[in-house]
XYZ file of C-alpha atoms in Angstrom:
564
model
C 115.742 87.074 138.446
C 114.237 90.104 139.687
C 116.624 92.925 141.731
C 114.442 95.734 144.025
C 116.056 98.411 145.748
C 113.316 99.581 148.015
C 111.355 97.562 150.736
C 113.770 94.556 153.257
C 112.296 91.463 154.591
C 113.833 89.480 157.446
C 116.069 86.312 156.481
C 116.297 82.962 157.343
C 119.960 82.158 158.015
C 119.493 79.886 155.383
C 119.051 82.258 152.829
C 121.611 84.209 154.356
C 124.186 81.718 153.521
C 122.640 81.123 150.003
C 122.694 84.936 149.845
C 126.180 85.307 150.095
C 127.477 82.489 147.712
C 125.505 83.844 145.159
C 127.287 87.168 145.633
C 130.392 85.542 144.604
C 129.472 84.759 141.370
C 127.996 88.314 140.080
C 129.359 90.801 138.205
C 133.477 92.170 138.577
C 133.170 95.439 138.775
C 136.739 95.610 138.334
C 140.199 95.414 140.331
C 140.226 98.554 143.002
C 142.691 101.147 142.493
C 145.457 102.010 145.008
C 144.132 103.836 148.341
C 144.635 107.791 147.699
C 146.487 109.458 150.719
C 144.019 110.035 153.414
C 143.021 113.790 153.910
C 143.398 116.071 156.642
C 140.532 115.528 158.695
C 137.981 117.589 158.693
C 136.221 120.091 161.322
C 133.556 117.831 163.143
C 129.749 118.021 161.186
C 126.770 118.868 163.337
C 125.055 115.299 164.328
C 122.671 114.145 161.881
C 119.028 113.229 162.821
C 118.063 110.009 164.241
C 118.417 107.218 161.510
C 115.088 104.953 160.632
C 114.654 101.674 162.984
C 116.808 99.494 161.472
C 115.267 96.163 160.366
C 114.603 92.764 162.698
C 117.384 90.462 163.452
C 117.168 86.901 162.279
C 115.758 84.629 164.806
C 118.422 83.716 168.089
C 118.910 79.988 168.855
C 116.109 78.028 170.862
C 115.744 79.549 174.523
C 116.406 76.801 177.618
C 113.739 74.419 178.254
C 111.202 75.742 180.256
C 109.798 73.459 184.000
C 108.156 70.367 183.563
C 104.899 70.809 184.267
C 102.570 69.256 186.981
C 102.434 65.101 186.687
C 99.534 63.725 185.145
C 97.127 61.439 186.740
C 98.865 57.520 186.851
C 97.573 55.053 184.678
C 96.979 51.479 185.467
C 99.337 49.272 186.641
C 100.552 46.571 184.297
C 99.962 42.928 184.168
C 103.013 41.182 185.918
C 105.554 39.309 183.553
C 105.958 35.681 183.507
C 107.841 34.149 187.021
C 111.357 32.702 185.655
C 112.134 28.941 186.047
C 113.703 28.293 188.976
C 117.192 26.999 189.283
C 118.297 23.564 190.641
C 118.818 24.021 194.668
C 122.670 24.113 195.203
C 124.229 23.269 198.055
C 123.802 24.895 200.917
C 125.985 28.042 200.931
C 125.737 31.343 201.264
C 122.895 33.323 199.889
C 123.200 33.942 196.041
C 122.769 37.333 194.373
C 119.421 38.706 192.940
C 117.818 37.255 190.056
C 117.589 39.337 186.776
C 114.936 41.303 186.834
C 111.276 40.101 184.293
C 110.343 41.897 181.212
C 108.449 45.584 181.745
C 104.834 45.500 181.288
C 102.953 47.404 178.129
C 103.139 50.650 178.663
C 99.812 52.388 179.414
C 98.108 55.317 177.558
C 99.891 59.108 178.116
C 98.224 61.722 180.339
C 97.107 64.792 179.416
C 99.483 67.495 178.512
C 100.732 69.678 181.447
C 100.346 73.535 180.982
C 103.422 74.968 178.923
C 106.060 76.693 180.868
C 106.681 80.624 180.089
C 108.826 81.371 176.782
C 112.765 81.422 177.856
C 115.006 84.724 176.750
C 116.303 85.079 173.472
C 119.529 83.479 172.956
C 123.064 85.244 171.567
C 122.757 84.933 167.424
C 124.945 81.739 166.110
C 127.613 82.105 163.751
C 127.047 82.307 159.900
C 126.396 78.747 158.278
C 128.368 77.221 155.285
C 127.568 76.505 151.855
C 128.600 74.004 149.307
C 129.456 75.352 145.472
C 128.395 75.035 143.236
C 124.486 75.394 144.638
C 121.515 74.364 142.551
C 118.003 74.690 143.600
C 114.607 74.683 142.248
C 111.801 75.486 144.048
C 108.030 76.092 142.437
C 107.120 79.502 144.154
C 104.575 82.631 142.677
C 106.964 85.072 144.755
C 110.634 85.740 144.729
C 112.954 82.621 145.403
C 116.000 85.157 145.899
C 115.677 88.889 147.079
C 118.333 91.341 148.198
C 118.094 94.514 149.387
C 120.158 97.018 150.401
C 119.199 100.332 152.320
C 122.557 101.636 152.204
C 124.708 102.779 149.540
C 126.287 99.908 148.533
C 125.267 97.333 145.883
C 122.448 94.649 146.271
C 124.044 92.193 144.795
C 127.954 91.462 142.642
C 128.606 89.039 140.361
C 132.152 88.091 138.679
C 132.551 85.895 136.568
C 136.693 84.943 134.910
C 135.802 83.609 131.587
C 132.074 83.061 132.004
C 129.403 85.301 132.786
C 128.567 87.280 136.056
C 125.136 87.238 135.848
C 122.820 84.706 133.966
C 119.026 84.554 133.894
C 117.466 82.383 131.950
C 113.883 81.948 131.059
C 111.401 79.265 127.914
C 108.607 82.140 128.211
C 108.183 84.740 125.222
C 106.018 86.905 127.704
C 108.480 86.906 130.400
C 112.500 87.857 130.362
C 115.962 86.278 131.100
C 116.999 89.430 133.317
C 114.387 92.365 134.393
C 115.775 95.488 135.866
C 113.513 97.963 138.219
C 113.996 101.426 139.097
C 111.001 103.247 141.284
C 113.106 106.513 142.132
C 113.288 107.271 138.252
C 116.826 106.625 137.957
C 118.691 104.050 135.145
C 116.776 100.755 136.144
C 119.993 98.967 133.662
C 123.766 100.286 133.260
C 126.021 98.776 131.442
C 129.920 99.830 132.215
C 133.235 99.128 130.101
C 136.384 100.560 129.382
C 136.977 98.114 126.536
C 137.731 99.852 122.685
C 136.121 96.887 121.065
C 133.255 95.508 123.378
C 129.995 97.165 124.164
C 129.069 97.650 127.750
C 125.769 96.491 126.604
C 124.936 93.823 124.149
C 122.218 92.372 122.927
C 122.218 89.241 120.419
C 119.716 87.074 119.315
C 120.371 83.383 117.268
C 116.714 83.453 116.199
C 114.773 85.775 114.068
C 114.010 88.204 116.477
C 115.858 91.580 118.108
C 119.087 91.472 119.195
C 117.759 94.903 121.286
C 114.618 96.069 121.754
C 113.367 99.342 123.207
C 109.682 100.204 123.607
C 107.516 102.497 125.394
C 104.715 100.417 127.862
C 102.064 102.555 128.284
C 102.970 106.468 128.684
C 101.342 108.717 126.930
C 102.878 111.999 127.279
C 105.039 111.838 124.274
C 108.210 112.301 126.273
C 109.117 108.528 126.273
C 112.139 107.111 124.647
C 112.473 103.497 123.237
C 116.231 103.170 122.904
C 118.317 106.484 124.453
C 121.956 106.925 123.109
C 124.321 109.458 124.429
C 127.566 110.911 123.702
C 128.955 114.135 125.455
C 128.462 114.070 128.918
C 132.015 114.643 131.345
C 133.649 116.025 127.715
C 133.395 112.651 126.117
C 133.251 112.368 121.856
C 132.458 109.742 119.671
C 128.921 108.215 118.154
C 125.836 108.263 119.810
C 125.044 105.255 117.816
C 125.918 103.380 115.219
C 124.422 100.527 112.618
C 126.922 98.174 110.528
C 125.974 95.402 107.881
C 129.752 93.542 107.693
C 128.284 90.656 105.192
C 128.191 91.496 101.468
C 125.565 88.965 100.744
C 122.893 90.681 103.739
C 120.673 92.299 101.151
C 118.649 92.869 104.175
C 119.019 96.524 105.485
C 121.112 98.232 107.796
C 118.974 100.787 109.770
C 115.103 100.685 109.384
C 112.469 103.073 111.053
C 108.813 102.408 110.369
C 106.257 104.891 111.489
C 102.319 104.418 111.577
C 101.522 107.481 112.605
C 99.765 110.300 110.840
C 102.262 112.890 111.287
C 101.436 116.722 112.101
C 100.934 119.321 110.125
C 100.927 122.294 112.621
C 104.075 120.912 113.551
C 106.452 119.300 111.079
C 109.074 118.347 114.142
C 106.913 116.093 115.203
C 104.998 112.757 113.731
C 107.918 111.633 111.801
C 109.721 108.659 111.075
C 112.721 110.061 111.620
C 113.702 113.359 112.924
C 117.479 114.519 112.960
C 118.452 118.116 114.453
C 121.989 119.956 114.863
C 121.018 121.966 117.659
C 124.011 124.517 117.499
C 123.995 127.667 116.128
C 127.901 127.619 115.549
C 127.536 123.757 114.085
C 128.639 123.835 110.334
C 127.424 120.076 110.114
C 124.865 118.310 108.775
C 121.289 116.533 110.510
C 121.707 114.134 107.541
C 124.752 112.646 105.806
C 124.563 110.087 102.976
C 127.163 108.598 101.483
C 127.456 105.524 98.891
C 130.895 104.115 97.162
C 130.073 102.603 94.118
C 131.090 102.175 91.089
C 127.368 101.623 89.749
C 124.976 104.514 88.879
C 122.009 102.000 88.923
C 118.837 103.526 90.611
C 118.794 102.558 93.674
C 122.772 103.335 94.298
C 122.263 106.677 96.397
C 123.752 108.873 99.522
C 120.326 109.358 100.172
C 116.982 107.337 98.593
C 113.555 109.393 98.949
C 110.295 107.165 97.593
C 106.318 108.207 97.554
C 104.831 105.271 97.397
C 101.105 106.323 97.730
C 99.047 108.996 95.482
C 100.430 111.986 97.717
C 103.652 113.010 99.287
C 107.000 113.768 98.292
C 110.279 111.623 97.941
C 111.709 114.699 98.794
C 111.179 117.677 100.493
C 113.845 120.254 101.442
C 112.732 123.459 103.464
C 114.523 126.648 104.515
C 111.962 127.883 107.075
C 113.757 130.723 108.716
C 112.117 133.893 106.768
C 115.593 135.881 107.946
C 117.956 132.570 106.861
C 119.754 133.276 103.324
C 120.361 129.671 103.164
C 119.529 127.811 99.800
C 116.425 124.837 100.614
C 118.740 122.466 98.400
C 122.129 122.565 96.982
C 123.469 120.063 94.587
C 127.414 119.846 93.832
C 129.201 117.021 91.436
C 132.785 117.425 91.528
C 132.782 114.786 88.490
C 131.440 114.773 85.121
C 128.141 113.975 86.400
C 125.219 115.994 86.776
C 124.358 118.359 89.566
C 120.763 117.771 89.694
C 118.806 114.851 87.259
C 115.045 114.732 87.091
C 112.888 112.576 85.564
C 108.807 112.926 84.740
C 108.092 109.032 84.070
C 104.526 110.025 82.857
C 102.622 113.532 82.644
C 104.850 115.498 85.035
C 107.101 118.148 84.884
C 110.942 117.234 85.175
C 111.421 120.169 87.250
C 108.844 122.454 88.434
C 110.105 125.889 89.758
C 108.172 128.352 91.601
C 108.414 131.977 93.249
C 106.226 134.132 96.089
C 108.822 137.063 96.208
C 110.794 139.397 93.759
C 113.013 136.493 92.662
C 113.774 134.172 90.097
C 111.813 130.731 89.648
C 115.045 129.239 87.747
C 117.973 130.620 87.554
C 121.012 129.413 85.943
C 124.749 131.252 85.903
C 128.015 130.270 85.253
C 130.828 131.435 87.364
C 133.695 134.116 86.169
C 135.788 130.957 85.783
C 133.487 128.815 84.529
C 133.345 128.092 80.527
C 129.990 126.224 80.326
C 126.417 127.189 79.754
C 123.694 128.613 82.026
C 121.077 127.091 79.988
C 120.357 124.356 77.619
C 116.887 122.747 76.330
C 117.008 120.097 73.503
C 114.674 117.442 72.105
C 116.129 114.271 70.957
C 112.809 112.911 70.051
C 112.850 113.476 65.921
C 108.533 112.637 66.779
C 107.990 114.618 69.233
C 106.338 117.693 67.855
C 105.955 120.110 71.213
C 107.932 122.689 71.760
C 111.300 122.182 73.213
C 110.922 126.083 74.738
C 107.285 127.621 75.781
C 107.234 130.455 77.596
C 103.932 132.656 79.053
C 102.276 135.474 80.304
C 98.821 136.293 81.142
C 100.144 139.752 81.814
C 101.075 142.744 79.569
C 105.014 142.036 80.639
C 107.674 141.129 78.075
C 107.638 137.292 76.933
C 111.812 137.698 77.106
C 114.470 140.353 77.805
C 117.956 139.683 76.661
C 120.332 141.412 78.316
C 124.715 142.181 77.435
C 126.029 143.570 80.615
C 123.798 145.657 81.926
C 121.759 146.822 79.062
C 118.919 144.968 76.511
C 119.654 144.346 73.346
C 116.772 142.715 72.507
C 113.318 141.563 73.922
C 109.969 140.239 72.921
C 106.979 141.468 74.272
C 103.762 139.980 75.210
C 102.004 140.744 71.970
C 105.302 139.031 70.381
C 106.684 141.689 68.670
C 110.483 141.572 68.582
C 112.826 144.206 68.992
C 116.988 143.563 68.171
C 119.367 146.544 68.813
C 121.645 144.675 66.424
C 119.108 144.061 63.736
C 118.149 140.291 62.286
C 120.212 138.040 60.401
C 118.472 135.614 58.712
C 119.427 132.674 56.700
C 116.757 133.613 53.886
C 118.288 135.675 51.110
C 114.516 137.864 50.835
C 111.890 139.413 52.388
C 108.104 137.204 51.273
C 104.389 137.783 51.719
C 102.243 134.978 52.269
C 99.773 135.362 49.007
C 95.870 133.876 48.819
C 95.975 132.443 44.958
C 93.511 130.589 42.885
C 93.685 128.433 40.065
C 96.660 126.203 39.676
C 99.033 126.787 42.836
C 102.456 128.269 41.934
C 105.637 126.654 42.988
C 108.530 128.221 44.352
C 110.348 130.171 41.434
C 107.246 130.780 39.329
C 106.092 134.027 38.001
C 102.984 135.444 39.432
C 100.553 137.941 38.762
C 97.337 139.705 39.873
C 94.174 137.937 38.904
C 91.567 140.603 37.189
C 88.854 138.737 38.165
C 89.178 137.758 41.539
C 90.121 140.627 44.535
C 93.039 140.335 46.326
C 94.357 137.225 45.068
C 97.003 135.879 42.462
C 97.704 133.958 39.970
C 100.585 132.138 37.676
C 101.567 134.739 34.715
C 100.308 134.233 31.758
C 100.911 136.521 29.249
C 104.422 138.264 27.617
C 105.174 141.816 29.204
C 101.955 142.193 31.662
C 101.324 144.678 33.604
C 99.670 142.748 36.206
C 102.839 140.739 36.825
C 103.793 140.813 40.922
C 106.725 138.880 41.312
C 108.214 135.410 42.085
C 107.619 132.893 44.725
C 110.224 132.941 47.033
C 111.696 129.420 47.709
C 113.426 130.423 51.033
C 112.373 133.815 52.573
C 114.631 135.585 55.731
C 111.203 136.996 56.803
C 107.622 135.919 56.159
C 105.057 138.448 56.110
C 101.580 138.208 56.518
C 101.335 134.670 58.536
C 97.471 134.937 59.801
C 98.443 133.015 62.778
C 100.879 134.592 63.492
C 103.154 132.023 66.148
C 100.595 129.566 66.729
C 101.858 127.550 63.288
C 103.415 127.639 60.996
C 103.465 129.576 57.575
C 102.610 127.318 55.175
C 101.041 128.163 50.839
C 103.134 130.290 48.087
C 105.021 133.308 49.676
C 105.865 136.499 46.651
C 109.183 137.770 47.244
C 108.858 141.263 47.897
C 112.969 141.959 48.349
C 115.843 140.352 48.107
C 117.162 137.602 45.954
C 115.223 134.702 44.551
C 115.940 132.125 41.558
C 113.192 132.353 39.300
C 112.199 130.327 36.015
C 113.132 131.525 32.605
C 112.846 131.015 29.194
C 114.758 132.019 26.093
C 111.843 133.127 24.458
C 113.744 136.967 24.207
C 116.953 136.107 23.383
C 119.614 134.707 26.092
C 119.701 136.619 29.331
C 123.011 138.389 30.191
C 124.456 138.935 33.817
C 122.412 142.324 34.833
C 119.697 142.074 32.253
C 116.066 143.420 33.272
C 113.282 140.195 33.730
C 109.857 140.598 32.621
C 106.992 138.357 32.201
C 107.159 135.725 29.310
C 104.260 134.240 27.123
C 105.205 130.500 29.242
C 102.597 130.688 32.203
C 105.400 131.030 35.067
C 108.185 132.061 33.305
C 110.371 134.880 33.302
C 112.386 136.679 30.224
C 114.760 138.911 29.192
C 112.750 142.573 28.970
C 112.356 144.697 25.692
C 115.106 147.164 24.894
C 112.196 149.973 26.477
C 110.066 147.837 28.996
C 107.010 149.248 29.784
C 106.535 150.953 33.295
C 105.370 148.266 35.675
C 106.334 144.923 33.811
C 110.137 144.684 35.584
C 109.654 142.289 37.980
C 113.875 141.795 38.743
C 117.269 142.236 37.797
C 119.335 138.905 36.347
C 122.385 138.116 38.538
C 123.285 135.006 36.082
C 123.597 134.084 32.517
C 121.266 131.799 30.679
C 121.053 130.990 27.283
C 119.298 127.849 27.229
C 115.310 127.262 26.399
C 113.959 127.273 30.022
C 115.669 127.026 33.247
C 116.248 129.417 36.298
C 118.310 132.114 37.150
C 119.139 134.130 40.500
C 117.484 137.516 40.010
C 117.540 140.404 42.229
C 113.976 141.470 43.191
C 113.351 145.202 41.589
C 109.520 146.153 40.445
C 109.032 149.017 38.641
C-alpha cells in the first residue's frame, strides 16, 4: 500500500465508493474532545489570492440520445411465407374476420451507418453508489490499485480498527515492504502517536531471524543522515530517548550491539566511531556513558563497562581530557568496597601500568587522605623465582634517583651517582662495619683470623702464626655496611668481608690460657684462630677486645673489633 500526498487524479465513482469504505477501516485517531466555546469573531482578513483550479469532476450520467440519422437505402424484399390452408366454406353468413397474419420473411442485411448526431449536454452528477463489507479484490496491475490524495489539510486516508488493526499491508517479497510511507516536502514520511504508559506508538516485531526495526541510510552521502532518530525533550517532555531490554535470563545473546566498518578519523576523533555519546550542557553534571552490572561474580567478563583490542593496535580503553584549560582528571576510579580502585594486568611483556607526563607534574602519584589510614604506595613480589627487582627506578639525568620528604623538608635522598644521604643517620641490622678483601690461598670463612700476605700486594690471607704483626682482623659474618663492593649496586657483594668496626664472633683457641670477659685477642699459632694476648702484647698484634668467656680448646667468642 503506497500513500502520496502530492499530485490528484480523477475517479471513477467506482473507486469513489471503494474509496470511502476503505476509510472506515483505518486508523482511530482517537475519540474528539468536547467543542471549546467559540471565540469572539474576529475583524474580517483581507481576501486571499485566487485558489489553484480545482481538479475535474467525475464523469455526469449519459447525455439524451441524439436524432436518428438519415434512413439507409432499403434492402430487398423478402420471399413471401407459405399461403395457410384454407378453412371448410361455412354457411353463408356474414363475412368472417381477418385471417392471422403468415410468418415474417428473413430479415435482410443492415444499411450503412447514418452519420452520428452532435454530443448531448452534460448531465447533473448521480448520487454516491453503495458498497458491500467486507470488500475483497485482487487485481494484477504495475500501478497503484488504491490512491488517495488530499490537497487540503485534512488526512488522505483513516483507519480504525476496535480490537484489530487499522491499517494492514501485507506483502511474500524480501525486496519489497508490508507498509511504505513517502514524504517529498521533507517532513516525517511515518508518525506513530500514543498516549499509552505501556505500548509504543511504534513497534516493530519480527517471528523470524531478522529485525524487529530497521533504520538505514539509501544513498546520501553528506554524512548528515540518520538510521534510527530518537527524541526526548521537545514541548518540556522527559524520559529516555531510547532504550534496549533483554527480559530472558537464558538470551546469552546481547542487548545493544553497534558494529562499525569504517576507518575512523584521526583529525577528528568525534567522528568515525562506533559509538559516539555527548552531554552537550555545560551545567550537566552527568555522564555520556553509564555502566552498571549487579553481580555477585567478579569473573572477567562481569563489568559496568567491557573495553577489548582485538587486533595488534588500539586500546580497550582510552580516556581523554582534551580541554587544555579543564582541571578534570582523564579517569577516576572509586570502590566503595573492599575491592580495588584500579586492577591491571600485563598477560605477557607489558607493563601493568604505564604512567607518563609532558608538564611539571607527577607520572604516578599516590596519597592518602587526612582521614585515611592506608598506604600511598606498595610494590611486592610474591614470586620466591623471580629474581628482578620489585623497585627500579632511573635517570639519564644528573637529578636525584629519590627525595624523601617529612612535612615539608628532606630527610633523606639518593642521588644519581647513588650516594645516600639520611638526616637521621643508618640503622642497620649488621652489628659492624666490613671491607670486601681480595685473598689468596685457602678462602677464609666468616669468623676466621686474617692477615696480610708478605708475598702477594694488596691481598690477605688466613693467620698463621702466634702474635703476628701482619694480623688484620676477622671476617665479618654479618656486616651493617659493606665497603668496597666494585660494582657497586649492580650485584651483589659477594667473597670474605674483614670487619673493620663493630662486633664480630671470631674463632678461638685455648692455646693462652682461657679467655676472660674483656680480655685483649691476638693471633694464635692455629691458622684462623684467635687467643688470649700476652700480659704486654706487642704494638700492632690486638686485633679485638673479648666480650665473652671461653675456656674450652677452640670455639668462638663475640669480640669487639679494636686494632692497635
Amino acid at each position: 500500500m503506497r500513500f502520496i500526498t502530492s499530485a490528484a487524479r480523477p475517479l471513477s465513482a467506482a473507486l469513489i465508493l471503494a474509496n470511502s469504505l476503505l476509510l472506515a477501516a483505518c486508523v482511530d485517531d482517537g475519540d474528539s474532545g468536547s467543542d471549546g466555546a467559540m471565540g469572539e469573531q474576529g475583524e474580517p482578513g483581507p481576501q486571499g489570492a485566487e485558489g489553484p483550479q480545482g481538479p475535474v469532476g467525475p464523469a455526469g450520467a449519459q447525455g439524451a440520445q441524439g436524432p436518428q440519422g438519415a434512413a439507409g437505402l432499403p434492402g430487398p424484399v423478402g420471399a413471401a411465407g407459405a399461403q395457410g390452408a384454407q378453412g371448410p366454406i361455412g354457411p353463408a353468413g356474414s363475412n368472417g374476420s381477418d385471417g392471422s397474419t403468415g410468418a415474417a420473411g428473413a430479415r435482410g442485411p443492415a444499411g450503412e451507418q447514418g452519420v452520428a448526431g452532435p454530443t448531448g449536454p452534460q448531465g447533473p452528477t448521480g448520487p454516491a453508489g453503495s458498497l458491500t463489507l467486507p470488500f475483497t479484490a485482487t487485481q494484477s496491475a504495475a500501478a497503484a490499485l488504491f490512491s488517495l490524495s488530499n490537497t487540503g489539510s485534512g488526512n488522505a486516508i483513516v483507519g480504525i480498527g476496535n480490537t484489530g488493526f487499522g491499517v494492514q499491508g501485507i506483502t511474500s517479497q524480501q525486496s519489497s515492504a508490508g507498509v511504505v510511507a513517502d514524504n517529498t516536502g521533507g517532513g516525517e514520511a511515518m508518525v506513530g502517536r500514543t498516549t499509552s504508559d505501556i505500548a509504543g506508538a511504534v513497534v516493530g516485531r519480527n517471528d523470524g531471524g531478522g529485525s524487529g526495526v530497521r533504520g538505514f541510510i539509501a544513498s546520501d552521502t553528506s554524512g548528515t543522515g540518520v538510521g534510527v532518530l530518537g527524541q526526548v525533550g521537545s514541548g518540556n517532555s522527559t524520559g529516555r530517548a531510547g532504550r534496549f531490554e533483554n527480559n530472558n535470563a537464558a538470551n546469552e545473546s546481547n542487548a545493544f550491539e553497534v558494529v562499525s566498518k569504517g576507518l575512523g578519523n584521526i583529525p577528528d576523533n568525534t567522528q568515525g566511531n562506533a559509538g559516539s555519546f555527548v552531554v552537550d550542557n555545560t551545567q550537566s553534571v552527568g555522564a555520556a556513558v553509564r555502566g552498571e552490572v549487579n553481580t555477585i561474580f567478579g569473573n572477567l567478563g562481569a563489568a559496568g563497562i567491557f573495553g577489548v583490542s582485538s587486533g595488534t593496535g588500539g586500546f580497550a580503553g582510552l580516556f581523554h581530557a582534551g580541554n587544555p584549560n579543564g582541571n578534570g582528571a582523564a579517569l577516576v576510579a572509586i570502590a566503595d568496597g573492599n575491592g580495588n580502585g584500579i586492577t591491571t594486568n600485563a598477560g605477557k611483556d607489558g607493563d601493568g601500568i604505564e604512567a607518563t607526563v609532558d608538564g611539571t607534574g607527577t607520572a604516578v602519584y599516590g596519597w592518602v587522605p587526612n582521614f585515611g589510614i592506608g598506604q600511598a604506595g606498595r610494590f611486592q613480589n610474591y614470586n620466591p623465582a623471580n629474581t628482578t627487582p620489585v623497585i627500579r627506578v632511573e635517570t639519564v639525568g644528573t637529578n636525584n634517583l629519590a627525595v624523601f620528604r617529612a612535612g615539608a623538608a628532606n630527610v633523606a635522598r639518593i642521588d644519581a651517582a647513588g650516594k645516600g644521604f639520611f638526616n637521621g643517620g643508618v640503622q642497620a641490622n649488621g652489628a659492624d662495619i666490613a671491607e670486601l678483601i681480595p685473598t689468596v690461598g685457602e678462602e677464609p670463612q666468616i669468623g676466621d683470623v686474617v692477615e696480610i700476605d708478605p708475598m702477594h700486594e694488596d691481598r690477605f690471607r688466613l693467620s698463621s702464626s702466634a702474635n703476628t704483626t701482619r694480623v688484620a682482623g676477622v671476617i665479618s659474618t654479618q656486616p651493617g655496611v659493606t665497603l668496597n663492593a666494585r660494582n657497586g649496586a649492580h650485584e651483589d657483594a659477594v667473597g670474605p668481608a674483614l670487619a673493620l668496626v663493630g662486633r664480630v664472633p671470631v674463632k678461638v683457641t685455648g692455646e693462652n690460657g682461657p679467655i676472660r670477659i674483656g680480655d685483649l685477642l691476638v693471633a694464635s699459632s692455629k691458622a684462623g684462630h684467635a687467643m688470649r694476648a700476652p700480659e704486654h702484647p706487642a704494638p700492632g698484634t690486638v686485633i679485638g677486645k673479648a666480650l665473652k668467656r671461653f675456656d674450652e680448646r677452640t670455639g668462638q667468642v663475640e669480640m669487639l673489633v679494636m686494632l692497635r
